[in-house]
Amino acid sequence: MAKRLSMTSIIVLVCFVSAIAISAEKAISERKVVAVERAKPQKLASVAVEVYLVQVSAKALREAGVSVIPSKSEETISIPKLLSCMTAGKDKGTLISSTRVVVRDNEEAKSTITNTHNLKLPATTRTKKGPEESYTIHKYQSETRTTVTIHVADDGLLRMQLSFSHNGLRFDMADRVKEGMPPDLVYYQLNEVFDIKEGRSVVVGSEQSGDTGLFLVVRAEILK
């Protein structure tokens, strides 16, 4: 004949079963909370990317201490040296293109800027009274295209893929126009993948042809 459980044993058994039920219910509830949190869309960071194309004369670069073929770190181009060239006068350096786009983490942003410039070129018209000085109007277009893809890395760096192209007028074209010659044009293109620190401006590309140097400067900042 089976023994009857004492009242104390029954109470202990009930408490044990209740504890197991409560623990199971709590575990299920916690799993539901985790599942809901995972289901929520993660808020992605937005990054403002600024791209500047700077044109500097070779003479201004030499005066700033930039060597044609650098052998020391202090002979290379830097942001302070570019700024010194740009503030030295328009005939030495100037900004010829700037773009600002906002791109979300792991997404792509594009920008296209097109401008039309009307230039007055001198010309000579022959009349019955003889040659007379006149002018003709020529239209030139400039276009800047920028495509940016960015990833905010765990180490704090911004991993950027940049595609940039610009074609337009040189800034130091006044003498050619004055002589009746069509102005020189600038074409620059860069496709690059690089890391950049937030809030810091860096030179990511450069090209020198003749007495003119082109430098592409990029700056990125996470929008709060």
Coordinates of N, CA and C in Angstrom, one line a residue:
M1 N 0.8 -1.2 0.0 CA 0.0 0.0 0.0 C 0.9 1.2 0.0
A2 N 0.6 2.1 -1.0 CA 1.4 3.3 -1.1 C 1.3 4.2 0.1
K3 N 2.4 4.8 0.4 CA 2.4 5.7 1.6 C 1.8 7.1 1.1
R4 N 1.1 7.7 2.1 CA 0.5 9.0 1.8 C 1.6 10.1 2.1
L5 N 1.6 11.1 1.2 CA 2.6 12.2 1.4 C 2.1 13.0 2.6
S6 N 3.1 13.5 3.3 CA 2.8 14.4 4.4 C 2.5 15.7 3.9
M7 N 1.8 16.5 4.7 CA 1.4 17.9 4.3 C 2.7 18.7 4.0
T8 N 3.7 18.5 4.7 CA 5.0 19.2 4.4 C 5.5 18.9 3.0
S9 N 5.5 17.6 2.7 CA 6.0 17.1 1.4 C 5.2 17.7 0.3
I10 N 3.9 17.7 0.5 CA 3.0 18.3 -0.5 C 3.3 19.7 -0.8
I11 N 3.5 20.5 0.3 CA 3.8 21.9 0.1 C 5.1 22.1 -0.6
V12 N 6.1 21.3 -0.3 CA 7.4 21.4 -0.9 C 7.3 21.1 -2.4
L13 N 6.5 20.1 -2.7 CA 6.3 19.6 -4.1 C 5.6 20.7 -4.9
V14 N 4.6 21.3 -4.3 CA 3.8 22.4 -5.0 C 4.8 23.6 -5.3
C15 N 5.6 23.9 -4.3 CA 6.5 25.1 -4.4 C 7.5 24.8 -5.5
F16 N 8.0 23.5 -5.6 CA 9.0 23.1 -6.6 C 8.4 23.2 -8.0
V17 N 7.2 22.7 -8.2 CA 6.5 22.7 -9.5 C 6.2 24.2 -9.9
S18 N 5.8 25.0 -8.9 CA 5.5 26.4 -9.2 C 6.8 27.2 -9.7
A19 N 7.9 26.8 -9.0 CA 9.2 27.5 -9.3 C 9.6 27.1 -10.8
I20 N 9.4 25.9 -11.1 CA 9.7 25.4 -12.5 C 8.9 26.1 -13.5
A21 N 7.6 26.3 -13.2 CA 6.6 26.9 -14.1 C 7.0 28.4 -14.3
I22 N 7.3 29.1 -13.2 CA 7.7 30.5 -13.3 C 9.0 30.7 -14.1
S23 N 10.0 29.8 -13.8 CA 11.2 29.9 -14.6 C 11.0 29.7 -16.1
A24 N 10.2 28.7 -16.4 CA 9.9 28.5 -17.8 C 9.2 29.6 -18.5
E25 N 8.2 30.2 -17.7 CA 7.5 31.4 -18.3 C 8.4 32.6 -18.5
K26 N 9.3 32.8 -17.5 CA 10.2 33.9 -17.6 C 11.2 33.7 -18.7
A27 N 11.6 32.5 -19.0 CA 12.5 32.2 -20.1 C 11.8 32.5 -21.4
I28 N 10.6 32.0 -21.5 CA 9.8 32.3 -22.8 C 9.6 33.8 -23.0
S29 N 9.3 34.5 -21.9 CA 9.1 35.9 -22.0 C 10.4 36.6 -22.5
E30 N 11.6 36.2 -21.9 CA 12.8 36.8 -22.3 C 13.1 36.5 -23.8
R31 N 12.8 35.3 -24.2 CA 13.1 35.0 -25.6 C 12.2 35.9 -26.5
K32 N 11.0 36.1 -26.1 CA 10.1 37.0 -26.9 C 10.6 38.4 -27.0
V33 N 11.1 38.9 -25.9 CA 11.7 40.3 -25.9 C 12.9 40.4 -26.8
V34 N 13.8 39.3 -26.8 CA 14.9 39.3 -27.6 C 14.5 39.3 -29.1
A35 N 13.5 38.4 -29.4 CA 13.0 38.3 -30.8 C 12.4 39.6 -31.3
V36 N 11.7 40.3 -30.4 CA 11.1 41.6 -30.8 C 12.2 42.7 -31.0
E37 N 13.3 42.7 -30.1 CA 14.4 43.6 -30.3 C 15.1 43.4 -31.6
R38 N 15.3 42.1 -31.9 CA 16.0 41.7 -33.2 C 15.1 42.1 -34.4
A39 N 13.8 42.0 -34.2 CA 12.9 42.4 -35.3 C 12.9 43.9 -35.6
K40 N 13.2 44.7 -34.6 CA 13.2 46.1 -34.8 C 14.2 46.6 -35.8
P41 N 13.9 47.5 -36.7 CA 15.0 47.9 -37.7 C 16.0 48.7 -37.0
Q42 N 17.3 48.4 -37.3 CA 18.4 49.1 -36.6 C 18.6 50.5 -37.3
K43 N 18.8 51.5 -36.4 CA 18.9 52.9 -36.9 C 20.3 53.0 -37.5
L44 N 20.4 53.4 -38.8 CA 21.7 53.5 -39.5 C 22.2 54.9 -39.4
A45 N 23.5 55.0 -39.3 CA 24.1 56.4 -39.2 C 24.1 57.0 -40.6
S46 N 23.9 58.3 -40.6 CA 24.0 59.1 -41.8 C 25.4 59.9 -41.8
V47 N 26.1 59.9 -42.9 CA 27.4 60.6 -42.9 C 27.3 61.7 -44.0
A48 N 27.8 62.9 -43.7 CA 27.9 63.9 -44.6 C 29.3 63.9 -45.2
V49 N 29.4 63.7 -46.5 CA 30.7 63.6 -47.2 C 30.9 64.9 -48.1
E50 N 32.0 65.5 -47.9 CA 32.4 66.7 -48.6 C 33.6 66.4 -49.5
V51 N 33.5 66.8 -50.8 CA 34.6 66.5 -51.8 C 34.9 67.8 -52.4
Y52 N 36.2 68.2 -52.4 CA 36.7 69.4 -53.0 C 37.8 69.1 -54.0
L53 N 37.7 69.8 -55.2 CA 38.8 69.7 -56.2 C 39.5 71.0 -56.2
V54 N 40.8 71.0 -55.9 CA 41.6 72.2 -55.8 C 42.6 72.2 -56.9
Q55 N 42.7 73.4 -57.6 CA 43.8 73.5 -58.6 C 44.8 74.5 -58.1
V56 N 46.1 74.1 -58.2 CA 47.2 74.9 -57.7 C 48.3 74.9 -58.8
S57 N 48.9 76.1 -59.0 CA 50.0 76.2 -59.9 C 51.2 75.5 -59.4
A58 N 52.1 75.1 -60.3 CA 53.3 74.4 -59.9 C 54.2 75.4 -59.1
K59 N 54.2 76.6 -59.5 CA 55.0 77.6 -58.8 C 54.6 77.8 -57.4
A60 N 53.3 77.8 -57.2 CA 52.8 78.0 -55.8 C 53.2 76.8 -55.0
L61 N 53.1 75.6 -55.6 CA 53.5 74.4 -54.8 C 55.0 74.4 -54.4
R62 N 55.8 74.8 -55.3 CA 57.3 74.9 -55.0 C 57.5 75.9 -53.9
E63 N 56.7 77.1 -53.9 CA 56.9 78.1 -52.9 C 56.4 77.6 -51.5
A64 N 55.4 76.6 -51.6 CA 54.9 76.0 -50.3 C 55.8 74.9 -49.8
G65 N 56.8 74.5 -50.5 CA 57.8 73.5 -50.1 C 57.4 72.1 -50.6
V66 N 56.6 72.0 -51.6 CA 56.3 70.7 -52.2 C 57.2 70.4 -53.3
S67 N 57.9 69.2 -53.2 CA 58.9 68.8 -54.1 C 58.2 68.1 -55.3
V68 N 58.8 68.2 -56.5 CA 58.3 67.5 -57.7 C 58.4 66.0 -57.4
I69 N 59.5 65.5 -56.9 CA 59.6 64.1 -56.4 C 60.0 64.1 -55.0
P70 N 59.1 64.1 -54.0 CA 59.4 64.2 -52.6 C 60.3 63.0 -52.1
S71 N 61.3 63.4 -51.3 CA 62.1 62.4 -50.7 C 62.0 62.4 -49.2
K72 N 61.3 63.4 -48.6 CA 61.0 63.5 -47.2 C 59.5 63.8 -47.0
S73 N 59.0 63.5 -45.9 CA 57.5 63.7 -45.6 C 57.1 65.1 -45.7
E74 N 58.0 66.0 -45.2 CA 57.7 67.4 -45.2 C 57.7 68.0 -46.6
E75 N 58.1 67.3 -47.6 CA 58.1 67.8 -49.0 C 56.8 67.4 -49.8
T76 N 55.9 66.6 -49.1 CA 54.7 66.2 -49.7 C 53.6 67.2 -49.5
I77 N 52.5 67.0 -50.3 CA 51.4 68.0 -50.2 C 50.6 67.7 -48.9
S78 N 50.0 68.7 -48.3 CA 49.2 68.5 -47.1 C 48.1 69.6 -47.1
I79 N 47.1 69.4 -46.3 CA 46.0 70.4 -46.2 C 46.5 71.8 -45.9
P80 N 47.4 72.0 -44.9 CA 47.9 73.3 -44.6 C 48.6 74.0 -45.8
K81 N 49.4 73.2 -46.6 CA 50.1 73.7 -47.7 C 49.1 74.1 -48.9
L82 N 48.0 73.2 -49.0 CA 47.0 73.6 -50.0 C 46.3 74.9 -49.7
L83 N 46.0 75.0 -48.4 CA 45.3 76.3 -47.9 C 46.2 77.5 -48.1
S84 N 47.5 77.3 -47.9 CA 48.4 78.5 -48.0 C 48.5 78.9 -49.5
C85 N 48.4 77.9 -50.4 CA 48.5 78.2 -51.8 C 47.2 78.9 -52.3
M86 N 46.0 78.5 -51.7 CA 44.8 79.1 -52.1 C 44.6 80.5 -51.6
T87 N 45.2 80.8 -50.4 CA 45.1 82.1 -49.8 C 46.1 83.1 -50.4
A88 N 47.1 82.5 -51.1 CA 48.2 83.4 -51.6 C 47.7 84.2 -52.8
G89 N 46.6 83.9 -53.4 CA 46.1 84.6 -54.6 C 45.5 83.7 -55.6
K90 N 44.5 84.2 -56.4 CA 43.8 83.4 -57.4 C 44.7 82.9 -58.4
D91 N 45.8 83.6 -58.7 CA 46.7 83.1 -59.8 C 47.6 81.9 -59.3
K92 N 47.5 81.6 -58.0 CA 48.3 80.5 -57.5 C 47.5 79.2 -57.2
G93 N 46.3 79.4 -56.6 CA 45.5 78.3 -56.3 C 44.0 78.6 -56.0
T94 N 43.1 77.8 -56.3 CA 41.7 78.1 -56.0 C 40.9 76.8 -56.0
L95 N 39.7 76.9 -55.5 CA 38.7 75.8 -55.5 C 37.9 75.8 -56.8
I96 N 37.9 74.8 -57.5 CA 37.2 74.8 -58.8 C 36.0 73.9 -58.8
S97 N 35.8 73.1 -57.7 CA 34.6 72.2 -57.6 C 34.5 71.8 -56.2
S98 N 33.2 71.8 -55.7 CA 32.9 71.2 -54.4 C 31.6 70.6 -54.4
T99 N 31.5 69.4 -53.6 CA 30.3 68.6 -53.6 C 30.0 68.2 -52.2
R100 N 28.8 68.2 -51.7 CA 28.4 67.7 -50.4 C 27.2 66.7 -50.6
V101 N 27.4 65.5 -50.1 CA 26.3 64.5 -50.2 C 26.1 63.9 -48.8
V102 N 24.9 63.5 -48.5 CA 24.6 62.8 -47.2 C 24.3 61.3 -47.6
V103 N 25.0 60.4 -47.0 CA 24.8 59.0 -47.4 C 24.7 58.2 -46.1
R104 N 23.7 57.2 -46.1 CA 23.5 56.4 -44.9 C 24.5 55.2 -44.9
D105 N 24.7 54.7 -43.7 CA 25.7 53.6 -43.6 C 25.3 52.4 -44.5
N106 N 26.3 51.9 -45.3 CA 26.1 50.8 -46.2 C 25.2 51.1 -47.3
E107 N 25.0 52.4 -47.7 CA 24.2 52.7 -48.8 C 25.0 53.6 -49.7
E108 N 24.4 54.0 -50.9 CA 25.1 54.8 -51.9 C 24.3 56.1 -52.1
A109 N 25.1 57.1 -52.4 CA 24.6 58.5 -52.7 C 25.2 59.0 -53.9
K110 N 24.5 59.7 -54.8 CA 25.0 60.3 -56.0 C 24.7 61.7 -56.1
S111 N 25.6 62.4 -56.8 CA 25.4 63.9 -57.1 C 25.9 64.2 -58.4
T112 N 25.1 65.0 -59.2 CA 25.6 65.5 -60.5 C 25.3 67.0 -60.5
I113 N 26.4 67.8 -60.8 CA 26.2 69.3 -60.9 C 26.7 69.7 -62.2
T114 N 25.9 70.5 -62.9 CA 26.2 71.0 -64.3 C 26.0 72.5 -64.3
N115 N 27.0 73.2 -64.8 CA 27.0 74.6 -64.9 C 27.3 75.0 -66.4
T116 N 26.7 76.1 -66.8 CA 27.0 76.7 -68.1 C 27.7 78.1 -68.0
H117 N 28.8 78.2 -68.6 CA 29.6 79.5 -68.5 C 29.6 80.2 -69.9
N118 N 29.2 81.4 -69.9 CA 29.3 82.2 -71.2 C 30.5 83.1 -71.2
L119 N 31.4 82.8 -72.1 CA 32.7 83.6 -72.2 C 32.7 84.5 -73.4
K120 N 33.1 85.7 -73.2 CA 33.3 86.7 -74.3 C 34.7 86.6 -74.8
L121 N 34.8 86.1 -76.1 CA 36.1 86.0 -76.7 C 36.3 87.1 -77.7
P122 N 37.4 87.8 -77.7 CA 37.6 88.9 -78.7 C 37.7 88.3 -80.1
A123 N 37.2 89.2 -81.0 CA 37.2 88.8 -82.4 C 37.4 90.1 -83.2
T124 N 37.8 90.0 -84.5 CA 38.0 91.1 -85.4 C 37.0 90.9 -86.6
T125 N 36.2 92.0 -86.8 CA 35.2 92.0 -87.9 C 35.7 93.0 -88.9
R126 N 35.7 92.5 -90.2 CA 36.1 93.3 -91.3 C 34.9 94.1 -91.9
T127 N 35.0 95.4 -91.9 CA 34.0 96.2 -92.5 C 34.6 97.1 -93.6
K128 N 33.7 97.9 -94.3 CA 34.2 98.8 -95.3 C 35.1 99.8 -94.8
K129 N 35.0 100.2 -93.6 CA 35.9 101.2 -93.0 C 37.2 100.5 -92.5
G130 N 37.2 99.2 -92.6 CA 38.4 98.5 -92.1 C 38.1 97.6 -90.9
P131 N 39.1 96.9 -90.4 CA 38.8 95.9 -89.3 C 38.3 96.6 -88.0
E132 N 37.3 96.0 -87.4 CA 36.8 96.6 -86.1 C 36.9 95.5 -85.1
E133 N 37.2 95.9 -83.9 CA 37.3 94.9 -82.8 C 35.9 94.6 -82.3
S134 N 35.6 93.3 -82.1 CA 34.3 92.9 -81.6 C 34.5 91.7 -80.7
Y135 N 33.5 91.0 -80.4 CA 33.6 89.8 -79.6 C 32.5 88.8 -80.0
T136 N 32.8 87.5 -79.6 CA 31.8 86.5 -79.8 C 31.6 85.8 -78.4
I137 N 30.4 85.3 -78.3 CA 30.0 84.6 -77.0 C 30.1 83.1 -77.2
H138 N 30.9 82.4 -76.4 CA 31.0 81.0 -76.4 C 30.5 80.4 -75.1
K139 N 29.7 79.3 -75.3 CA 29.2 78.6 -74.1 C 30.1 77.4 -73.8
Y140 N 30.4 77.3 -72.5 CA 31.2 76.1 -72.0 C 30.4 75.5 -70.8
Q141 N 30.4 74.2 -70.8 CA 29.7 73.5 -69.7 C 30.7 72.8 -68.8
S142 N 30.4 72.9 -67.5 CA 31.2 72.1 -66.5 C 30.3 71.1 -65.8
E143 N 30.9 70.0 -65.5 CA 30.0 68.9 -64.9 C 30.9 68.2 -63.8
T144 N 30.2 68.0 -62.7 CA 30.9 67.2 -61.6 C 30.0 66.1 -61.2
R145 N 30.5 64.9 -61.2 CA 29.7 63.7 -60.8 C 30.4 63.1 -59.6
T146 N 29.6 62.7 -58.6 CA 30.1 62.1 -57.4 C 29.2 61.0 -57.0
T147 N 29.9 59.8 -56.7 CA 29.1 58.6 -56.2 C 29.9 58.1 -54.9
V148 N 29.2 58.0 -53.8 CA 29.8 57.6 -52.6 C 29.1 56.4 -51.9
T149 N 29.8 55.4 -51.5 CA 29.3 54.3 -50.7 C 30.1 54.3 -49.4
I150 N 29.5 54.2 -48.3 CA 30.2 54.3 -47.0 C 29.8 53.2 -46.0
H151 N 30.8 52.8 -45.2 CA 30.5 51.9 -44.1 C 31.1 52.4 -42.8
V152 N 30.3 52.5 -41.8 CA 30.9 52.9 -40.5 C 31.4 51.7 -39.8
A153 N 32.7 51.6 -39.7 CA 33.3 50.4 -39.1 C 33.4 50.4 -37.6
D154 N 33.5 49.2 -37.0 CA 33.6 49.1 -35.5 C 34.8 49.8 -34.9
D155 N 35.9 49.9 -35.7 CA 37.1 50.6 -35.2 C 37.0 52.1 -35.3
G156 N 35.8 52.7 -35.7 CA 35.7 54.1 -35.7 C 36.0 54.7 -37.0
L157 N 36.6 54.0 -37.9 CA 37.0 54.5 -39.2 C 35.8 54.4 -40.1
L158 N 35.8 55.3 -41.1 CA 34.8 55.3 -42.2 C 35.4 54.7 -43.4
R159 N 34.9 53.6 -43.9 CA 35.4 52.9 -45.1 C 34.6 53.5 -46.3
M160 N 35.2 54.1 -47.2 CA 34.6 54.9 -48.2 C 35.0 54.4 -49.6
Q161 N 34.0 54.2 -50.5 CA 34.2 54.0 -51.9 C 33.7 55.2 -52.7
L162 N 34.7 55.8 -53.4 CA 34.4 57.1 -54.0 C 34.7 57.0 -55.5
S163 N 33.7 57.5 -56.3 CA 33.8 57.7 -57.7 C 33.6 59.1 -58.0
F164 N 34.6 59.8 -58.5 CA 34.5 61.3 -58.8 C 35.0 61.6 -60.2
S165 N 34.3 62.5 -60.8 CA 34.8 63.0 -62.1 C 34.4 64.5 -62.3
H166 N 35.2 65.3 -62.9 CA 35.0 66.7 -63.1 C 35.6 67.1 -64.5
N167 N 34.8 67.8 -65.3 CA 35.4 68.5 -66.5 C 34.8 69.9 -66.6
G168 N 35.7 70.8 -66.8 CA 35.3 72.2 -66.9 C 36.4 73.1 -67.2
L169 N 36.3 74.4 -67.0 CA 37.3 75.4 -67.3 C 38.4 75.5 -66.3
R170 N 39.6 75.7 -66.7 CA 40.7 76.1 -65.8 C 40.4 77.4 -65.2
F171 N 40.9 77.7 -64.0 CA 40.6 79.0 -63.4 C 41.5 80.0 -63.9
D172 N 42.7 79.7 -64.4 CA 43.7 80.7 -64.8 C 43.7 80.7 -66.4
M173 N 42.5 81.1 -66.9 CA 42.4 81.1 -68.4 C 42.3 82.5 -68.9
A174 N 42.4 83.5 -68.1 CA 42.2 84.9 -68.5 C 43.1 85.3 -69.7
D175 N 44.4 85.0 -69.6 CA 45.4 85.4 -70.6 C 45.0 84.8 -71.9
R176 N 44.6 83.5 -71.9 CA 44.3 82.9 -73.2 C 43.0 83.5 -73.9
V177 N 42.1 83.8 -73.0 CA 40.8 84.5 -73.6 C 41.2 85.9 -74.1
K178 N 42.1 86.6 -73.4 CA 42.5 87.9 -73.8 C 43.2 87.9 -75.2
E179 N 43.9 86.8 -75.4 CA 44.6 86.6 -76.7 C 43.7 86.1 -77.8
G180 N 42.5 85.8 -77.5 CA 41.6 85.3 -78.5 C 41.6 83.8 -78.6
M181 N 42.3 83.1 -77.7 CA 42.4 81.6 -77.7 C 41.3 81.0 -76.8
P182 N 40.8 79.9 -77.2 CA 39.8 79.2 -76.4 C 40.4 78.8 -75.0
P183 N 39.7 78.8 -74.0 CA 40.3 78.5 -72.6 C 40.6 77.0 -72.5
D184 N 41.6 76.8 -71.6 CA 42.0 75.4 -71.4 C 40.9 74.7 -70.5
L185 N 40.7 73.4 -70.7 CA 39.7 72.7 -69.9 C 40.4 71.7 -68.9
V186 N 39.8 71.4 -67.9 CA 40.3 70.5 -66.9 C 39.4 69.2 -66.9
Y187 N 40.0 68.1 -66.9 CA 39.3 66.8 -66.7 C 40.0 66.0 -65.6
Y188 N 39.3 65.6 -64.6 CA 39.9 64.8 -63.5 C 38.9 63.7 -63.1
Q189 N 39.4 62.5 -62.9 CA 38.6 61.4 -62.6 C 39.4 60.5 -61.5
L190 N 38.6 60.0 -60.5 CA 39.2 59.2 -59.5 C 38.2 58.1 -59.1
N191 N 38.6 56.9 -59.0 CA 37.8 55.8 -58.4 C 38.7 55.2 -57.3
E192 N 38.3 55.3 -56.1 CA 39.2 54.8 -55.0 C 38.4 54.3 -53.8
V193 N 39.0 53.4 -53.1 CA 38.5 52.9 -51.8 C 39.5 53.2 -50.7
F194 N 39.0 53.8 -49.7 CA 40.0 54.2 -48.6 C 39.3 54.3 -47.3
D195 N 40.1 54.4 -46.2 CA 39.6 54.7 -44.9 C 39.9 56.1 -44.5
I196 N 38.9 56.7 -43.7 CA 39.1 58.1 -43.3 C 38.5 58.3 -41.9
K197 N 39.2 59.1 -41.1 CA 38.7 59.4 -39.8 C 37.7 60.5 -39.9
E198 N 36.7 60.4 -39.0 CA 35.6 61.3 -39.0 C 36.1 62.7 -38.7
G199 N 35.7 63.7 -39.4 CA 36.0 65.1 -39.2 C 37.4 65.5 -39.7
R200 N 38.1 64.6 -40.3 CA 39.5 65.0 -40.7 C 39.5 65.1 -42.3
S201 N 40.1 66.2 -42.8 CA 40.2 66.3 -44.2 C 41.5 65.7 -44.7
V202 N 41.4 65.0 -45.8 CA 42.6 64.3 -46.3 C 42.6 64.4 -47.8
V203 N 43.9 64.4 -48.4 CA 44.1 64.5 -49.8 C 44.0 63.0 -50.3
V204 N 43.0 62.6 -51.1 CA 42.9 61.2 -51.5 C 43.3 61.0 -52.9
G205 N 43.6 62.1 -53.7 CA 44.1 61.9 -55.1 C 44.7 63.2 -55.6
S206 N 45.6 63.1 -56.5 CA 46.3 64.2 -57.1 C 46.8 63.9 -58.5
E207 N 46.9 65.0 -59.3 CA 47.4 64.8 -60.6 C 48.1 66.1 -61.0
Q208 N 49.3 66.0 -61.7 CA 49.9 67.2 -62.1 C 50.3 67.1 -63.6
S209 N 49.9 68.1 -64.3 CA 50.2 68.2 -65.8 C 50.7 69.5 -66.1
G210 N 51.9 69.6 -66.6 CA 52.5 70.9 -67.0 C 52.7 71.7 -65.7
D211 N 52.1 73.0 -65.8 CA 52.3 73.9 -64.6 C 51.1 73.9 -63.7
T212 N 50.3 72.9 -63.8 CA 49.1 72.8 -63.0 C 48.9 71.5 -62.2
G213 N 48.6 71.6 -60.9 CA 48.3 70.4 -60.1 C 46.9 70.4 -59.7
L214 N 46.2 69.2 -59.7 CA 44.9 69.0 -59.2 C 44.9 68.1 -58.0
F215 N 44.2 68.5 -56.9 CA 44.2 67.7 -55.7 C 42.7 67.5 -55.3
L216 N 42.4 66.3 -54.9 CA 41.0 66.0 -54.4 C 41.1 65.8 -52.9
V217 N 40.3 66.6 -52.2 CA 40.2 66.6 -50.8 C 38.9 66.1 -50.3
V218 N 38.9 65.2 -49.3 CA 37.6 64.6 -48.8 C 37.5 64.8 -47.3
R219 N 36.4 65.1 -46.9 CA 36.1 65.2 -45.4 C 34.7 64.5 -45.2
A220 N 34.6 63.8 -44.1 CA 33.4 63.1 -43.7 C 33.1 63.3 -42.2
E221 N 31.8 63.4 -42.0 CA 31.3 63.6 -40.6 C 30.0 62.9 -40.3
I222 N 29.9 62.1 -39.3 CA 28.7 61.4 -38.9 C 27.7 62.4 -38.3
L223 N 26.5 62.4 -38.9 CA 25.5 63.3 -38.4 C 24.8 62.8 -37.2
K224 N 24.7 63.6 -36.1 CA 24.1 63.1 -34.9 C 22.6 63.2 -34.9

